[in-house]
XYZ file of C-alpha atoms in Angstrom:
653
model
C 106.740 110.708 129.973
C 108.227 107.726 131.723
C 111.652 106.580 130.589
C 113.771 103.508 130.157
C 117.414 104.106 130.985
C 119.984 101.827 129.406
C 123.615 101.935 130.477
C 125.848 100.175 127.988
C 128.986 98.796 129.582
C 130.418 95.371 130.019
C 127.464 94.950 132.377
C 124.054 96.357 131.430
C 121.402 97.776 133.749
C 117.863 98.991 133.168
C 115.636 101.435 134.981
C 112.023 100.842 134.111
C 108.434 101.743 135.014
C 106.847 98.637 136.499
C 103.321 99.711 135.568
C 104.123 100.060 131.913
C 106.452 97.193 131.132
C 104.916 94.723 133.493
C 106.072 93.383 136.799
C 108.177 90.662 135.245
C 110.775 93.128 134.011
C 111.660 94.081 137.568
C 112.167 90.471 138.564
C 114.349 89.054 135.799
C 117.921 88.906 134.649
C 118.678 91.887 132.429
C 122.449 91.788 132.116
C 125.117 89.271 131.381
C 126.397 89.101 134.938
C 123.929 90.752 137.302
C 120.789 89.398 138.951
C 118.380 92.093 140.081
C 116.835 91.891 143.562
C 113.336 90.655 144.145
C 110.365 92.760 143.071
C 109.822 94.123 146.560
C 113.376 95.450 146.674
C 113.265 97.338 143.364
C 111.688 100.774 143.169
C 111.057 102.714 139.991
C 114.091 104.873 139.246
C 116.581 102.636 141.050
C 119.965 102.125 139.388
C 121.842 99.020 140.461
C 125.609 98.731 140.196
C 128.447 100.953 139.130
C 128.659 101.928 135.482
C 130.069 105.050 133.880
C 130.049 104.686 130.091
C 127.508 105.182 127.283
C 124.566 106.096 129.454
C 121.532 107.196 127.466
C 117.896 107.681 128.285
C 115.043 107.053 125.850
C 111.260 107.147 126.299
C 109.623 103.781 126.745
C 106.309 104.963 125.305
C 107.515 105.830 121.833
C 104.755 104.780 119.482
C 102.892 106.778 116.890
C 99.111 106.618 117.094
C 97.647 105.434 113.826
C 96.066 108.053 111.582
C 94.292 105.341 109.589
C 91.642 103.817 111.851
C 89.922 100.611 110.818
C 86.316 101.159 109.772
C 83.359 98.937 109.014
C 84.423 95.316 108.701
C 88.156 96.106 108.612
C 90.614 94.413 110.953
C 94.387 94.171 111.231
C 97.002 91.477 111.693
C 100.591 92.398 112.586
C 103.718 90.614 111.368
C 106.870 90.726 113.515
C 109.919 89.497 111.660
C 113.328 88.493 112.994
C 114.024 90.262 116.292
C 117.235 88.504 117.338
C 119.478 91.558 116.963
C 117.277 93.694 119.216
C 117.874 91.374 122.166
C 121.472 90.293 121.464
C 123.766 92.513 123.565
C 126.981 90.636 122.812
C 129.420 92.179 120.358
C 130.045 89.007 118.403
C 131.349 88.955 114.877
C 128.452 88.705 112.464
C 125.922 90.361 114.791
C 123.973 93.375 113.610
C 124.789 95.396 116.691
C 123.307 98.532 115.172
C 119.888 97.371 116.385
C 119.082 98.187 119.989
C 116.499 97.042 122.479
C 114.290 100.124 122.682
C 112.896 99.946 119.123
C 111.615 96.444 119.879
C 109.701 97.846 122.827
C 108.420 100.603 120.533
C 106.950 97.997 118.207
C 105.137 96.235 121.006
C 103.914 99.498 122.486
C 102.579 100.613 119.102
C 100.534 97.423 118.881
C 99.151 97.894 122.385
C 98.385 101.590 121.836
C 96.665 100.982 118.487
C 94.838 97.787 119.351
C 91.437 99.508 119.170
C 92.216 102.111 116.491
C 93.495 99.522 114.032
C 91.197 96.752 115.302
C 94.227 94.506 115.794
C 93.083 90.927 116.212
C 96.352 89.041 116.292
C 100.141 89.280 116.009
C 102.100 86.712 113.976
C 105.703 86.182 115.070
C 107.932 84.763 112.347
C 110.807 83.231 114.311
C 114.403 84.135 115.193
C 113.111 85.748 118.331
C 116.599 85.557 119.856
C 120.154 85.057 118.654
C 120.894 81.802 120.440
C 122.225 80.424 117.173
C 125.267 82.649 117.747
C 126.211 82.665 121.465
C 126.807 79.406 123.276
C 123.403 78.461 124.752
C 125.005 77.763 128.097
C 126.106 81.375 128.555
C 124.198 83.848 130.677
C 123.764 86.085 127.645
C 121.923 83.308 125.843
C 119.501 83.045 128.758
C 119.116 86.798 129.100
C 117.944 87.144 125.531
C 114.859 85.122 126.386
C 114.222 87.430 129.315
C 114.393 90.453 127.051
C 112.131 89.062 124.367
C 109.651 87.833 126.995
C 109.646 91.300 128.562
C 108.823 92.847 125.198
C 105.988 90.431 124.508
C 104.606 91.003 127.973
C 103.467 94.394 126.649
C 101.108 92.484 124.367
C 100.043 90.145 127.148
C 99.236 93.074 129.407
C 97.170 94.630 126.624
C 95.511 91.248 125.971
C 96.620 91.187 122.330
C 96.732 87.588 121.068
C 100.001 86.533 119.467
C 101.687 83.354 118.305
C 105.340 82.310 118.282
C 107.425 79.891 116.255
C 111.115 78.868 116.542
C 113.470 80.064 113.817
C 116.938 78.679 113.245
C 118.415 81.184 115.749
C 116.069 79.850 118.427
C 117.518 76.345 118.286
C 120.465 74.602 119.900
C 122.716 74.099 116.918
C 125.677 73.114 119.082
C 123.786 70.527 121.096
C 123.805 67.625 118.656
C 125.145 66.385 115.366
C 121.691 65.602 114.035
C 119.751 67.811 111.636
C 116.564 68.192 113.674
C 117.925 70.445 116.387
C 115.981 70.935 119.626
C 114.632 74.382 120.395
C 116.335 76.407 123.100
C 114.827 75.714 126.535
C 114.239 79.466 126.778
C 111.660 79.176 124.014
C 109.858 76.389 125.820
C 109.821 78.163 129.195
C 108.811 81.576 127.803
C 106.740 80.735 124.711
C 105.882 77.071 125.119
C 102.432 75.552 125.403
C 102.163 76.304 129.129
C 102.477 80.045 128.501
C 99.352 80.241 126.356
C 96.927 78.616 128.744
C 95.708 79.356 132.248
C 97.113 80.229 134.736
C 99.974 81.784 132.724
C 97.548 83.565 130.384
C 93.946 83.127 131.548
C 92.444 84.998 128.564
C 94.401 83.152 125.886
C 91.722 80.889 124.469
C 93.043 80.971 120.902
C 95.628 78.168 121.142
C 93.933 75.030 119.773
C 96.501 72.394 118.797
C 100.223 71.657 118.883
C 102.738 69.108 117.620
C 104.474 67.403 119.282
C 101.854 67.398 122.030
C 102.620 69.693 124.923
C 104.994 71.907 122.908
C 104.494 75.084 120.930
C 106.908 74.313 118.125
C 104.246 73.571 115.497
C 100.774 74.709 116.431
C 97.402 76.114 115.364
C 95.846 79.281 116.759
C 92.275 80.316 115.970
C 91.317 83.988 116.011
C 87.911 85.588 115.604
C 87.626 88.516 113.172
C 84.778 90.496 111.557
C 85.272 88.286 108.474
C 84.992 85.055 110.460
C 87.576 82.889 112.166
C 91.166 82.559 110.999
C 93.275 79.469 111.641
C 96.995 80.286 111.802
C 99.244 77.241 111.305
C 102.797 77.603 112.605
C 105.678 75.402 111.474
C 109.111 75.631 113.084
C 112.329 75.881 111.098
C 113.137 72.242 110.483
C 116.425 71.121 108.922
C 115.391 67.500 108.771
C 112.834 66.955 106.026
C 111.326 63.840 107.611
C 110.563 65.800 110.792
C 108.991 68.577 108.718
C 106.833 66.078 106.844
C 105.642 64.547 110.136
C 104.599 67.940 111.499
C 103.005 68.936 108.200
C 100.953 65.735 107.967
C 99.842 65.991 111.589
C 98.680 69.568 111.024
C 96.878 68.575 107.830
C 94.977 65.851 109.678
C 93.885 68.434 112.235
C 93.018 71.281 109.872
C 90.836 69.089 107.656
C 88.483 68.308 110.536
C 84.930 69.684 110.074
C 85.361 72.476 112.642
C 87.978 74.146 110.418
C 85.957 74.061 107.191
C 84.819 77.683 107.431
C 88.024 79.079 108.918
C 90.385 80.854 106.534
C 93.906 79.442 106.780
C 97.220 81.258 107.170
C 100.531 79.388 107.317
C 103.413 81.028 109.207
C 106.895 79.563 109.091
C 110.319 81.070 109.603
C 111.583 80.764 106.027
C 108.883 81.139 103.385
C 110.357 82.803 100.301
C 113.691 84.313 99.400
C 114.626 87.530 97.564
C 117.821 85.843 96.350
C 116.147 83.826 93.605
C 113.099 84.179 91.374
C 111.099 81.533 89.584
C 109.837 81.542 86.021
C 106.954 83.848 86.964
C 109.383 86.421 88.380
C 108.057 85.625 91.859
C 110.385 85.024 94.785
C 111.394 81.365 95.032
C 110.472 79.141 97.981
C 113.079 79.135 100.760
C 115.628 76.336 100.457
C 116.787 74.632 103.671
C 120.298 73.465 103.033
C 120.899 70.442 105.278
C 118.340 68.231 103.575
C 118.213 70.485 100.522
C 114.436 70.855 100.427
C 111.875 73.660 100.171
C 109.979 73.480 103.441
C 107.520 76.252 102.565
C 107.023 74.933 99.034
C 106.140 71.512 100.393
C 103.759 73.117 102.875
C 102.024 74.907 100.023
C 101.759 71.718 97.988
C 100.234 69.873 100.936
C 97.583 72.476 101.756
C 96.830 73.999 98.331
C 93.746 71.822 97.777
C 92.041 73.497 100.745
C 89.885 76.335 99.336
C 90.183 78.324 102.577
C 94.016 78.502 102.473
C 94.959 82.007 101.298
C 98.167 83.320 102.903
C 101.706 82.120 103.701
C 104.157 84.365 105.595
C 107.753 84.115 106.761
C 110.990 85.965 107.517
C 114.624 84.803 107.829
C 115.993 86.664 104.787
C 116.247 90.444 105.044
C 113.783 92.523 103.092
C 110.341 92.242 101.560
C 109.451 90.013 98.619
C 106.285 88.289 97.508
C 104.995 85.318 95.592
C 101.580 84.016 94.701
C 100.294 80.701 93.485
C 96.917 79.805 91.987
C 95.416 76.339 92.179
C 91.841 75.457 91.271
C 91.072 79.167 91.034
C 92.275 79.891 94.586
C 95.133 82.366 95.012
C 97.609 81.912 97.875
C 99.735 84.985 98.551
C 103.164 84.693 100.211
C 105.115 87.526 101.823
C 108.569 87.790 103.374
C 108.995 90.308 106.222
C 112.433 90.556 107.869
C 113.761 93.940 109.035
C 116.899 92.830 110.849
C 120.273 94.300 109.975
C 121.800 97.743 109.647
C 120.394 98.818 106.283
C 116.887 99.621 107.584
C 115.416 101.892 110.242
C 115.058 100.288 113.651
C 111.642 99.301 114.934
C 109.921 98.445 111.642
C 106.553 96.680 111.683
C 104.307 95.288 108.984
C 100.526 95.319 109.219
C 97.937 93.603 107.059
C 94.577 95.399 106.972
C 91.741 93.163 105.771
C 88.316 94.064 104.408
C 85.950 91.347 103.279
C 83.462 93.851 101.859
C 86.139 95.535 99.720
C 87.894 92.210 99.104
C 91.173 93.940 99.888
C 94.354 93.432 101.900
C 96.467 96.524 102.549
C 100.083 95.775 103.479
C 101.942 98.583 105.230
C 105.496 98.743 106.590
C 106.447 101.575 108.920
C 108.593 102.660 111.860
C 106.645 102.180 115.087
C 108.102 105.147 116.990
C 107.460 107.733 114.271
C 104.805 106.278 111.985
C 107.081 106.802 108.966
C 105.742 104.554 106.179
C 108.403 102.807 104.100
C 106.112 100.663 101.937
C 102.379 100.313 101.350
C 100.270 98.583 98.704
C 96.952 96.812 98.220
C 96.162 93.304 97.057
C 92.863 91.535 96.393
C 91.916 89.140 99.162
C 90.041 86.407 97.315
C 89.062 87.505 93.815
C 91.613 88.300 91.143
C 91.537 89.874 87.710
C 91.891 86.650 85.731
C 88.316 85.489 86.296
C 85.313 87.595 87.355
C 87.219 90.602 88.659
C 87.413 92.900 85.600
C 87.094 96.669 85.151
C 87.427 97.322 88.883
C 88.982 100.792 88.993
C 88.379 101.426 92.712
C 89.441 98.098 94.216
C 85.820 97.609 95.276
C 85.902 93.901 94.315
C 83.274 94.496 91.660
C 83.111 95.674 88.068
C 82.124 99.169 87.018
C 80.442 99.862 83.636
C 83.205 101.680 81.758
C 83.391 103.412 78.391
C 86.043 104.971 76.192
C 84.675 108.235 74.795
C 87.087 110.274 72.732
C 90.178 110.249 74.907
C 88.269 109.928 78.179
C 87.705 106.843 80.276
C 84.201 107.237 81.666
C 83.831 105.004 84.710
C 80.361 104.772 86.219
C 78.827 103.548 89.484
C 80.650 105.392 91.005
C 81.484 108.092 88.478
C 85.035 108.962 87.509
C 86.439 110.492 84.317
C 90.065 109.758 83.465
C 91.737 111.485 80.537
C 94.219 109.059 79.070
C 95.044 108.371 75.450
C 93.839 109.685 72.105
C 90.460 109.274 70.464
C 92.014 106.903 67.909
C 93.605 104.643 70.534
C 92.351 101.212 71.503
C 91.535 100.908 75.211
C 93.139 97.819 76.783
C 92.375 97.922 80.530
C 94.140 95.480 82.837
C 95.815 95.139 86.211
C 99.331 95.894 85.014
C 100.879 96.503 88.451
C 99.218 93.640 90.351
C 97.408 95.698 92.996
C 93.952 94.332 92.165
C 92.827 97.614 90.612
C 92.235 97.971 86.882
C 94.658 100.363 85.193
C 93.720 102.451 82.145
C 95.939 101.507 79.210
C 95.928 102.083 75.469
C 97.252 100.324 72.371
C 98.505 102.681 69.668
C 100.131 101.399 66.486
C 101.982 98.602 68.231
C 102.848 100.595 71.378
C 101.281 99.867 74.765
C 100.951 102.781 77.186
C 99.783 101.997 80.718
C 98.811 104.703 83.168
C 101.290 104.858 86.074
C 103.179 101.838 84.711
C 106.464 102.263 82.871
C 108.094 101.772 80.462
C 105.923 101.594 77.360
C 105.909 98.243 75.558
C 106.281 97.768 71.814
C 104.341 94.707 70.679
C 102.044 94.273 67.679
C 103.279 96.188 64.659
C 100.966 94.760 61.982
C 97.547 96.182 61.178
C 95.915 92.788 61.781
C 97.353 92.401 65.292
C 94.659 92.271 67.975
C 95.584 93.322 71.553
C 94.584 90.660 74.111
C 95.955 91.644 77.571
C 95.836 89.080 80.365
C 97.863 87.379 83.074
C 99.507 84.711 80.951
C 102.229 83.742 83.449
C 100.112 83.728 86.617
C 102.055 86.337 88.601
C 99.044 88.544 89.375
C 99.684 91.193 86.710
C 98.299 91.657 83.225
C 100.760 91.103 80.395
C 100.746 92.809 77.014
C 99.757 90.349 74.296
C 98.507 90.318 70.716
C 96.906 87.718 68.477
C 97.924 87.587 64.803
C 95.147 85.738 62.894
C 97.130 85.132 59.696
C 99.738 83.199 61.690
C 97.250 81.738 64.202
C 99.730 82.899 66.792
C 99.760 84.702 70.161
C 102.657 86.972 71.155
C 103.101 87.816 74.863
C 105.431 90.270 76.607
C 105.483 89.470 80.333
C 105.126 92.528 82.527
C 107.980 92.147 85.011
C 110.455 89.817 83.387
C 109.979 91.308 79.875
C 110.223 87.734 78.600
C 108.683 87.048 75.196
C 106.351 84.089 74.713
C 104.623 82.883 71.574
C 102.027 80.192 71.038
C 100.757 78.808 67.726
C 97.966 76.351 66.982
C 96.871 75.476 63.470
C 93.304 75.045 64.643
C 92.938 78.562 66.001
C 90.050 80.693 64.704
C 89.735 84.401 64.033
C 88.628 85.777 67.436
C 90.950 85.512 70.451
C 89.084 84.543 73.643
C 92.067 84.048 75.951
C 90.981 83.492 79.578
C 91.742 81.283 82.570
C 89.710 78.181 81.737
C 91.417 75.731 84.120
C 91.689 77.841 87.296
C 95.478 77.857 87.582
C 95.685 81.654 87.631
C 97.107 81.809 84.110
C 95.263 82.952 81.007
C 94.922 80.124 78.468
C 95.476 80.758 74.785
C 92.122 80.290 73.088
C 90.092 81.342 70.036
C 86.536 81.315 68.719
C 85.538 80.908 65.076
C 82.680 83.195 64.077
C 81.655 80.984 61.169
C 81.648 77.611 62.910
C 81.330 78.591 66.607
C 84.255 76.325 67.353
C 86.187 77.043 70.533
C 89.836 75.968 70.510
C 91.387 75.907 73.989
C 94.488 73.698 73.729
C 94.552 70.984 76.354
C 91.015 71.783 77.463
C 88.546 71.815 74.589
C 88.232 71.935 70.826
C 84.527 71.772 70.141
C 81.572 73.726 68.845
C 79.505 75.718 71.309
C 77.017 78.103 69.760
C 76.241 78.839 66.133
C 77.356 81.157 63.361
C 76.866 84.783 64.362
C 76.987 84.186 68.119
C 79.153 86.477 70.235
C 81.601 84.738 72.611
C 81.363 85.992 76.208
C 83.525 83.720 78.415
C 83.394 84.378 82.157
C 83.400 82.829 85.616
C 79.639 82.429 85.820
C 79.798 79.793 88.569
C 82.340 81.469 90.866
C 84.779 78.555 90.610
C 87.832 80.580 89.607
C 87.554 79.144 86.101
C 86.185 80.856 83.028
C 83.419 79.021 81.205
C 82.485 79.115 77.535
C 79.411 81.247 76.917
C 77.742 82.961 73.968
C 75.352 85.886 73.455
C 72.776 85.445 70.691
C 71.211 88.653 69.461
C 67.493 88.796 68.910
C 66.565 88.060 65.303
C 63.545 86.833 63.395
C 60.935 85.270 65.666
C 63.050 85.494 68.824
C 61.352 87.446 71.627
C 64.532 88.181 73.587
C 68.273 88.146 73.319
C 69.631 84.834 74.609
C 72.687 84.162 76.751
C 73.993 80.592 76.876
C 76.484 79.357 79.474
C 78.148 75.997 78.898
C 76.639 73.346 81.146
C 73.224 74.997 81.252
C 70.713 73.739 78.693
C 68.375 76.709 79.041
C 69.487 80.194 78.006
C 69.000 83.320 80.062
C 66.631 85.703 78.289
C 67.705 89.317 78.571
C 66.389 92.395 76.766
C 63.907 92.600 73.921
C 65.720 94.961 71.550
C 68.372 93.922 69.048
C 70.747 96.836 69.680
C 72.001 95.551 73.043
C 75.694 94.908 73.663
C 76.744 92.153 76.105
C 78.874 93.503 78.978
C 79.729 90.592 81.321
C 81.262 91.509 84.685
C 81.004 90.982 88.432
C 78.752 93.919 89.260
C 77.752 92.876 92.783
C 81.135 91.585 93.981
C 80.069 88.000 94.677
C 82.910 86.478 92.667
C 80.706 85.433 89.760
C 80.427 86.919 86.274
C 77.001 88.493 85.851
C 74.969 88.407 82.659
C 74.454 92.022 81.601
C 73.717 94.132 78.511
C 74.293 97.785 77.637
C 71.725 99.762 75.691
C 73.548 102.469 73.720
C 70.292 104.312 73.116
C 69.456 105.080 76.760
C 72.773 104.274 78.499
C 71.236 101.652 80.786
C 73.064 98.495 81.870
C 70.565 95.722 82.567
C 71.941 93.002 84.848
C 70.182 89.686 85.160
C 68.657 89.417 88.631
C 69.937 92.823 89.754
C 68.959 96.461 89.580
C 69.489 98.304 86.318
C 72.427 100.717 86.328
C 71.995 104.176 84.815
C 75.288 105.202 83.259
C 74.185 108.299 81.371
C 76.653 107.325 78.616
C 75.074 107.002 75.168
C 76.373 105.391 71.973
C 79.768 104.571 73.489
C 82.249 101.706 73.437
C 81.690 99.567 76.575
C 85.021 98.229 77.802
C 83.282 95.481 79.758
C 83.126 93.643 76.439
C 86.845 93.490 75.608
C 88.067 95.059 72.390
C 89.326 91.748 71.010
C 85.718 90.539 70.928
C 83.844 93.815 70.499
C 85.703 94.782 67.312
C 84.140 91.901 65.382
C 80.529 92.725 66.232
C 80.096 96.384 67.204
């Protein structure tokens, strides 16, 4: 194994393998006061100078091969957070000098080594590449940091792995002017500016499409091809001056709304996205506040781009640790993640990957140490479809519903088959996504106590016999909340999952059946009821009108794939009717489905297209008939189908 020797003294020297780290390393300044000879004068293994203290030798190929190869349509993006402490060799007060240079090289080498295994399509750099905020930019050390970070990224260039860069606050000349909009360090421009992402500097880099101001790489758009189509990554520099941020934001918006971007999914990368220091009312991390002009740069970016249906992800660093936030607008969820592993409280050389699958509608986020493969955090999130609309009873994170039944104390999940023993035969099954991973969790309601599999603690809510459990994401944070409806009071009671906050909502016009769902596409379940006698739907702020007739069964769902639930009713076959009828608001003609009167409506997204499907369960033969799709054979007879929620099913079956 080839090695990188680092000698830590007042002057630093490196011995390096030219073939592995790239020829540039042998031709650049690598210490605060020593210029290496030309490339022709340096041979592998040469030590230059006289140094006697803290000599240590570490392998320069330390990277763990992935044991989780991408398959099918899967591909990976990599996030690299703040790296300034890896390249800062000065012992200044306030530096995190516990981080050393080698783990940065490990990260880059891991990406290069696993490019094919993980199907890595692109690397997103989140700013603070160097620590020029701290040392005087005129010093040699300030210049050398750009050499070190360029050397590290040359590993990606040599492996032809596309990456993008953006200036953080530590990459700017804070001492150069008294204005708020500080210029970036010239080292950023010379090493990661526009000229470095086009030929002849990088002949194969055809992903850089646009920049602002022209000729720079401070705010820019890169376009990357993936198995799920093209991604457009929008970069925005750390910008103290709000007016400058607004100018860049508006210029990028004018570009990204051109026709050629219409089918490209959008990611925004900026240095400071969200902060773990504060949380908003949803218990999400708050947008990052930039102090000079006292404004939320990332929040304003979200507000500007949120009307674009292809915008789905916002990432940043700056503040140590990992936190998340998500916003829903017009039924479209935008996820935000903070990834910053600088400082002494974490292992060196940590990376974060995002594994995408369009078929599974899943993003897997994983944080690990590049040199060892040690995983420190891993979880899944839906990519485009969330629980609040069509995505219900999805126990495998397959982005589609499974016909599910509660038999005795067993959850019988079909297509594919899985039996889960959870609860008692007398319990009420209340499935939901209680941990926000996109997968439905088994849960039960027992005499006012909510028990959720793998989610603690239990919740006490709903002590009266009349209380009806109505779980749903009432605060829009991506997790189901425990909630009950009390008909005698015409009142909803909600216990929010993470904050444990209590919410109530009363409306004198409410009916007897709760039909809470997200009717306006904001990611939050709306309080709503249906009256069995009058067929009146009461959805405060949205509708208070009759749809259906006495005896109809309410079956709201996202039948159009808009991210909004729509009023709908199932009318059982009676009298001279030849079929059961399913009416969806906005459609004058009903869908005819099934000719027997014993069928139970079981709406769900059974094919994973993001739309609620019209479907019925026959308790006699166990078949689930789906309009326009193949019939599913469940083998479960005379059972309680959970695809028709308890708060509706209890009134009719």
